Coordinates of C-alpha atoms in Angstrom, one line a residue:
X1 CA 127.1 164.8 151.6
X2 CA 123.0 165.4 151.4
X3 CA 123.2 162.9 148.5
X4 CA 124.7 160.4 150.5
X5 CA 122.6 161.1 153.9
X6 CA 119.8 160.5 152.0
X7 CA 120.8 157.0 150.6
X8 CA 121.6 155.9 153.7
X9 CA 118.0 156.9 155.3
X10 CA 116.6 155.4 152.2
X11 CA 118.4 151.6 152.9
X12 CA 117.1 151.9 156.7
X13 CA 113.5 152.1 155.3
X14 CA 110.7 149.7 155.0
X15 CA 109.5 149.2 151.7
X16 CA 106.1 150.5 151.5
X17 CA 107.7 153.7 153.2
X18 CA 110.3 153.9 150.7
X19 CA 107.6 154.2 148.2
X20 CA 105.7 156.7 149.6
X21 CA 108.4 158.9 149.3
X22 CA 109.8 157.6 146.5
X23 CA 108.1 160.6 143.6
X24 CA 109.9 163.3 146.0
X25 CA 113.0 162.0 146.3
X26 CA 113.7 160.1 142.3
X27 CA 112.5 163.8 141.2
X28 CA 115.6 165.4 143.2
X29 CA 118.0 163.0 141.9
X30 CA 116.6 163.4 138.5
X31 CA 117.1 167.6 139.1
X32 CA 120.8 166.9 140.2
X33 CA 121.9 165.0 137.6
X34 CA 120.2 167.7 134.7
X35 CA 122.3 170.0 135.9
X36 CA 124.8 170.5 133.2
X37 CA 126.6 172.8 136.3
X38 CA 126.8 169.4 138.7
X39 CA 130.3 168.2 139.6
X40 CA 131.0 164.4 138.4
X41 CA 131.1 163.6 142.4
X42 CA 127.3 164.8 142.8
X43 CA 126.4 163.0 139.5
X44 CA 128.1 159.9 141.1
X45 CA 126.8 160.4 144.5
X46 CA 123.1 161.0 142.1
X47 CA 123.4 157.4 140.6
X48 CA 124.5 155.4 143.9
X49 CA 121.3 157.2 145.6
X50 CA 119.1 156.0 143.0
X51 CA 120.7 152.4 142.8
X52 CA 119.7 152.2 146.9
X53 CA 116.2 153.6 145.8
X54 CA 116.0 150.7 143.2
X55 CA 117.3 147.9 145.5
X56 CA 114.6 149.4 148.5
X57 CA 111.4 149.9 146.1
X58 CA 111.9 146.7 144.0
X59 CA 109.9 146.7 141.0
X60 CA 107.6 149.7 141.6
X61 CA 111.2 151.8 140.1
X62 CA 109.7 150.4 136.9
X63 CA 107.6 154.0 136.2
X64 CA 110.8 156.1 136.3
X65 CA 112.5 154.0 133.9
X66 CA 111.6 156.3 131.3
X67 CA 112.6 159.3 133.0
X68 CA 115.7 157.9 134.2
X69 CA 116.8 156.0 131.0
X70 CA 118.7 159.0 129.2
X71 CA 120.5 160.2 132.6
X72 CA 121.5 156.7 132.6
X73 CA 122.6 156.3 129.1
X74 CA 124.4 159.5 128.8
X75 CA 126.2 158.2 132.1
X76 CA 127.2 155.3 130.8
X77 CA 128.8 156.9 127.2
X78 CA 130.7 159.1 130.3
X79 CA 133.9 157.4 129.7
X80 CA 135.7 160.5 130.7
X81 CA 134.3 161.0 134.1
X82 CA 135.0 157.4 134.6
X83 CA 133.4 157.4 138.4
X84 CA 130.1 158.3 137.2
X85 CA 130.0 155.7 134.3
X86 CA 131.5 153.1 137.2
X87 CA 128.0 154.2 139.2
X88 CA 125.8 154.3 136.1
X89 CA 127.2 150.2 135.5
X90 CA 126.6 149.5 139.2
X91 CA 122.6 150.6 138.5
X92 CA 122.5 148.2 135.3
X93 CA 123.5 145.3 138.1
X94 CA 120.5 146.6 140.6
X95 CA 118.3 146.4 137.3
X96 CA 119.2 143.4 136.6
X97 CA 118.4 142.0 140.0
X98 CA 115.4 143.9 140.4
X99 CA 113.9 143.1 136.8
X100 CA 114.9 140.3 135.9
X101 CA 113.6 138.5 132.6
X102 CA 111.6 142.1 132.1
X103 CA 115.2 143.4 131.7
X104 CA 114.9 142.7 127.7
X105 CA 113.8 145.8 127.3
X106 CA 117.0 147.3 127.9
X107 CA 119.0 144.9 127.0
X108 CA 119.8 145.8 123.8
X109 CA 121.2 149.2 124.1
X110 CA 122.4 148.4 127.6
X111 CA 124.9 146.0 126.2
X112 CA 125.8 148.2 123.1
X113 CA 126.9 151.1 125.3
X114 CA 128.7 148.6 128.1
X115 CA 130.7 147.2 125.1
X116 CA 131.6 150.6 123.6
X117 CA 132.6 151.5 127.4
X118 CA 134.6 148.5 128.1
X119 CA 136.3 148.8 124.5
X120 CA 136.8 151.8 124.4
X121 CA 141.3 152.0 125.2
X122 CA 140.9 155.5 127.1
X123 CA 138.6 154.0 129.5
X124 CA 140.2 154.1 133.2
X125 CA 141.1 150.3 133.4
X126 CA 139.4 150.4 137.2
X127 CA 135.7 150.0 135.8
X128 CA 136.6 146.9 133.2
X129 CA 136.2 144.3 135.5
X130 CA 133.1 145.9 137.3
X131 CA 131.6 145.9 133.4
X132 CA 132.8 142.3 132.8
X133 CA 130.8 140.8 135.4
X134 CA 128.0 142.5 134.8
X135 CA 127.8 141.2 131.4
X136 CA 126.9 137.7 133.6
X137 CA 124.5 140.1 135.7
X138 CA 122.3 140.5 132.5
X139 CA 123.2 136.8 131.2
X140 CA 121.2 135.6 134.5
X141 CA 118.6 138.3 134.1
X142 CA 117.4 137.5 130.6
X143 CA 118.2 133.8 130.1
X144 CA 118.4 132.3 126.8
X145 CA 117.4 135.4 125.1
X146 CA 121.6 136.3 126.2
X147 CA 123.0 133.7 123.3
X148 CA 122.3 136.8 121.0
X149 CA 125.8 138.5 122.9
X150 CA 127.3 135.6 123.4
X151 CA 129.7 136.0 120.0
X152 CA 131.4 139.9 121.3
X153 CA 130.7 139.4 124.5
X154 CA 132.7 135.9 124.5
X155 CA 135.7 137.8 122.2
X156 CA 135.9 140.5 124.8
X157 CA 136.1 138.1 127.6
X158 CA 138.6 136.3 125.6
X159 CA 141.0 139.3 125.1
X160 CA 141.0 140.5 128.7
X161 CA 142.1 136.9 129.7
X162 CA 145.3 136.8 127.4
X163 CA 146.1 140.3 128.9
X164 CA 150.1 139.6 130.0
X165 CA 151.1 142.0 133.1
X166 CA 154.7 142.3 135.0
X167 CA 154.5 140.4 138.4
X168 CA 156.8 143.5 140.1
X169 CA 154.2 145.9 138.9
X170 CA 152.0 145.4 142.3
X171 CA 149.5 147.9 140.9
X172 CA 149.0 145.7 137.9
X173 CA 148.9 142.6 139.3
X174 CA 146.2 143.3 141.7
X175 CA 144.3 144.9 138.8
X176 CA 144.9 141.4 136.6
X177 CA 143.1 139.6 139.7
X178 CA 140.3 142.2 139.7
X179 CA 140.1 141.7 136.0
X180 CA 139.9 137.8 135.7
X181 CA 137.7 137.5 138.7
X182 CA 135.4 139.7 136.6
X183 CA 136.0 137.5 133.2
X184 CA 134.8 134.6 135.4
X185 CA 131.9 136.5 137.2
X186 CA 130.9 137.1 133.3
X187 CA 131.5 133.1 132.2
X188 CA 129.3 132.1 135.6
X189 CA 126.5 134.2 134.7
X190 CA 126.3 133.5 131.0
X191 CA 126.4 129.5 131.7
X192 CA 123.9 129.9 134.4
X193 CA 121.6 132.2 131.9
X194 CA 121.9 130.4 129.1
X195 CA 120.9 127.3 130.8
X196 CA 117.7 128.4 132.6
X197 CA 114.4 127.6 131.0
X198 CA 112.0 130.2 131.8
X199 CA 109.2 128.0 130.5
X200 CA 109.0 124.3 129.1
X201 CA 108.0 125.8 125.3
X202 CA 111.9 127.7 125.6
X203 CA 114.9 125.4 125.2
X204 CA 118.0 126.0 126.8
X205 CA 121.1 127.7 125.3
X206 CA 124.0 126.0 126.9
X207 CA 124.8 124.0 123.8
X208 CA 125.7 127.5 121.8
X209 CA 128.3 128.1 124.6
X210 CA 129.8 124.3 124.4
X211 CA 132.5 125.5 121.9
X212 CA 134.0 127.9 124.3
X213 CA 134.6 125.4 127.5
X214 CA 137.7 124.9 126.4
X215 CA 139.1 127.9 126.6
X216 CA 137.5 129.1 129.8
X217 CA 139.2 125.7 131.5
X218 CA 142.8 127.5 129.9
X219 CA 142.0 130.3 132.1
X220 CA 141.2 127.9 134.9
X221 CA 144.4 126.2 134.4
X222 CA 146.3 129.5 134.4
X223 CA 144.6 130.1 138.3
X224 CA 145.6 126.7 139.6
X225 CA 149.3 127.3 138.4
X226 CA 149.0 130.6 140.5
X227 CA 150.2 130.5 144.0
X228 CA 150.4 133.9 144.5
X229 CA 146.3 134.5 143.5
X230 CA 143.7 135.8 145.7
X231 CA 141.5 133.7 147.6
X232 CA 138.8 135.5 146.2
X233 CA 139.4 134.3 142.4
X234 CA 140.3 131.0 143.7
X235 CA 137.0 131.0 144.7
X236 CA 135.0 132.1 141.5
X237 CA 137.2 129.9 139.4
X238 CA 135.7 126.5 142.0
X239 CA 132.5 127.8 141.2
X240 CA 132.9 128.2 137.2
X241 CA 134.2 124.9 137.6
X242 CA 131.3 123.4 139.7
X243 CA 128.6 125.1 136.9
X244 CA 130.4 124.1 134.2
X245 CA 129.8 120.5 135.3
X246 CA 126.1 121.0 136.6
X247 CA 125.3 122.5 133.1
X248 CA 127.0 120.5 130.7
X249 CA 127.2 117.0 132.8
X250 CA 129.1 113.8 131.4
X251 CA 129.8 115.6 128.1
X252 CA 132.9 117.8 129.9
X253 CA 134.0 115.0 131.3
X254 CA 136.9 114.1 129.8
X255 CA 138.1 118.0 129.6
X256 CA 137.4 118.9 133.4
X257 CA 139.2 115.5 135.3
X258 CA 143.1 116.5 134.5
X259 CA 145.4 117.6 137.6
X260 CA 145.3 121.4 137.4
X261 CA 141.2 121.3 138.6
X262 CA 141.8 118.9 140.9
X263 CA 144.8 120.9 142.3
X264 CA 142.3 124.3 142.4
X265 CA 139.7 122.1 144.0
X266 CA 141.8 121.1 146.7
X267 CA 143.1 124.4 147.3
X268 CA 140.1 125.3 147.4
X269 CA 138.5 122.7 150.0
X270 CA 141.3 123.9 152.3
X271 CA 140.8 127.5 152.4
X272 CA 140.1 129.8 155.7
X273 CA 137.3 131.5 153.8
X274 CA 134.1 129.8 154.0
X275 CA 132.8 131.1 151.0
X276 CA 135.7 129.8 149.1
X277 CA 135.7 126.6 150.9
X278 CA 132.0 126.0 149.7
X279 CA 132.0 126.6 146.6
X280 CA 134.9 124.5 146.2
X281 CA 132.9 121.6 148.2
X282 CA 130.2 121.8 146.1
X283 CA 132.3 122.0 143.2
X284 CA 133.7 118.6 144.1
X285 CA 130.0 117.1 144.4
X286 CA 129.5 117.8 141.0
X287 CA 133.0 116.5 139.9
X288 CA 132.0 113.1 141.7
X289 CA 128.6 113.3 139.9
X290 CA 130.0 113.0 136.5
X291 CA 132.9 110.7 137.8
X292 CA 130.3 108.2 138.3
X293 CA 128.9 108.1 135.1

């Protein structure tokens, strides 16, 4: 409960008061989570404090990185105590935002242990998804550099979306919807990393990524069919769909114009839920964009 009063005083702060403080407080967490005595609650309670002190201090969390870095690791390889590796992924997405391209310095070893963890068969199946779209959280982070992972990462992805589950199973069937809206969270980010060009000397990396299109659009085609999905996931899958056809332009034509898209987009266009409904409009720009051509 201390853990958590002080995360929330922490996100009401200003910045520059935030890192005042900031020594005091990261050395606390740090004493928490050493503890080999510490419950898996206060260890996750730890990690979700230290994520708000990352998203409030910005990049001046850089000079505990080293401190931090084998609480985080060893919280990660947690895959028994799966709430505190769920937290410990949750920081690697705060990283990500926070660092961005500087996050090549972990990248490495952060992906080795987040594909060991999301592998790994006794792993409660509640943090897969969370892992999957963070896989896209680093993609975006690190740009091109990401085409490196693109080969396990896009076999991983590939797996979880051939997962069959029972539609009676209610249980399962919400965690199938968690699971692909995390496979396309992972697709999003990797086109939208691979195709960013952090300087005119670095080309981009969408090309490498070209031969899987095809079966990203099966997954696509699979969500249209579905009447019973979530509006959420109807809404990822209009996005994949719009930055599939900003990145790779005219050259998806002929795969992207067929019936089941169009159905998705205009299921899309008529949803309640404006972030749905946008994405789904802008998706339909870019559809008439390459329908031009």
């Amino acid at each position: 409960a201390v853990v958590s009063t002080q995360s929330t005083g922490i996100r009401k702060m200003q910045q520059g008061d935030a890192i005042q403080i900031s020594d005091t407080v990261m050395a606390a967490f740090l004493m928490m989570m050493s503890s080999s005595e510490q419950s898996s609650v206060v260890q996750e309670d730890a990690l979700m404090a230290i994520g708000t002190l990352i998203m409030v201090t910005g990049k001046h969390f850089a000079k505990y990185m080293d401190s931090f870095w084998p609480y985080m690791v060893a919280s990660l390889q947690n895959h028994e105590e799966y709430s505190v590796c769920a937290a410990a992924v949750g920081i690697v997405g705060d990283i990500c935002s926070t660092f961005g391209p500087e996050m090549i310095n972990f990248s490495d070893k952060l992906m080795e242990l987040l594909i060991a963890a999301v592998s790994n068969q006794a792993m409660h199946r509640t943090v897969k998804p969370t892992i999957l779209s963070t896989f896209g959280d680093i993609a975006i982070a690190i740009g091109p550099a990401y085409a490196k992972y693109l080969e396990p990462v896009v076999h991983i992805l590939q797996q979880a979306s051939l997962v069959n589950f029972d539609k009676n199973d209610y249980e399962m069937v919400d965690y199938m919807y968690e699971l692909r809206q995390g496979i396309l969270e992972a697709y999003a980010g990797i086109i939208t990393g691979l195709g960013t060009r952090p300087d005119e000397h670095t080309p981009s990396q969408l090309e490498a990524f070209k031969p899987f299109v095809p079966q990203i659009l099966r997954l696509i085609a699979t969500i249209s069919e579905d009447r019973e999905r979530p509006d959420g996931l109807l809404g990822c899958a209009c996005g994949l769909v719009g930055d599939l056809v900003k990145g790779y332009g005219g050259s998806v034509k002929q795969m992207v114009m067929n019936d089941s898209i169009s159905t998705l987009l205009t299921a899309g266009r008529r949803s309640r839920t404006s972030n749905t409904k946008t994405m789904a409009q802008w998706a339909s720009k870019e559809m008439k964009k390459i329908n031009a051509l």
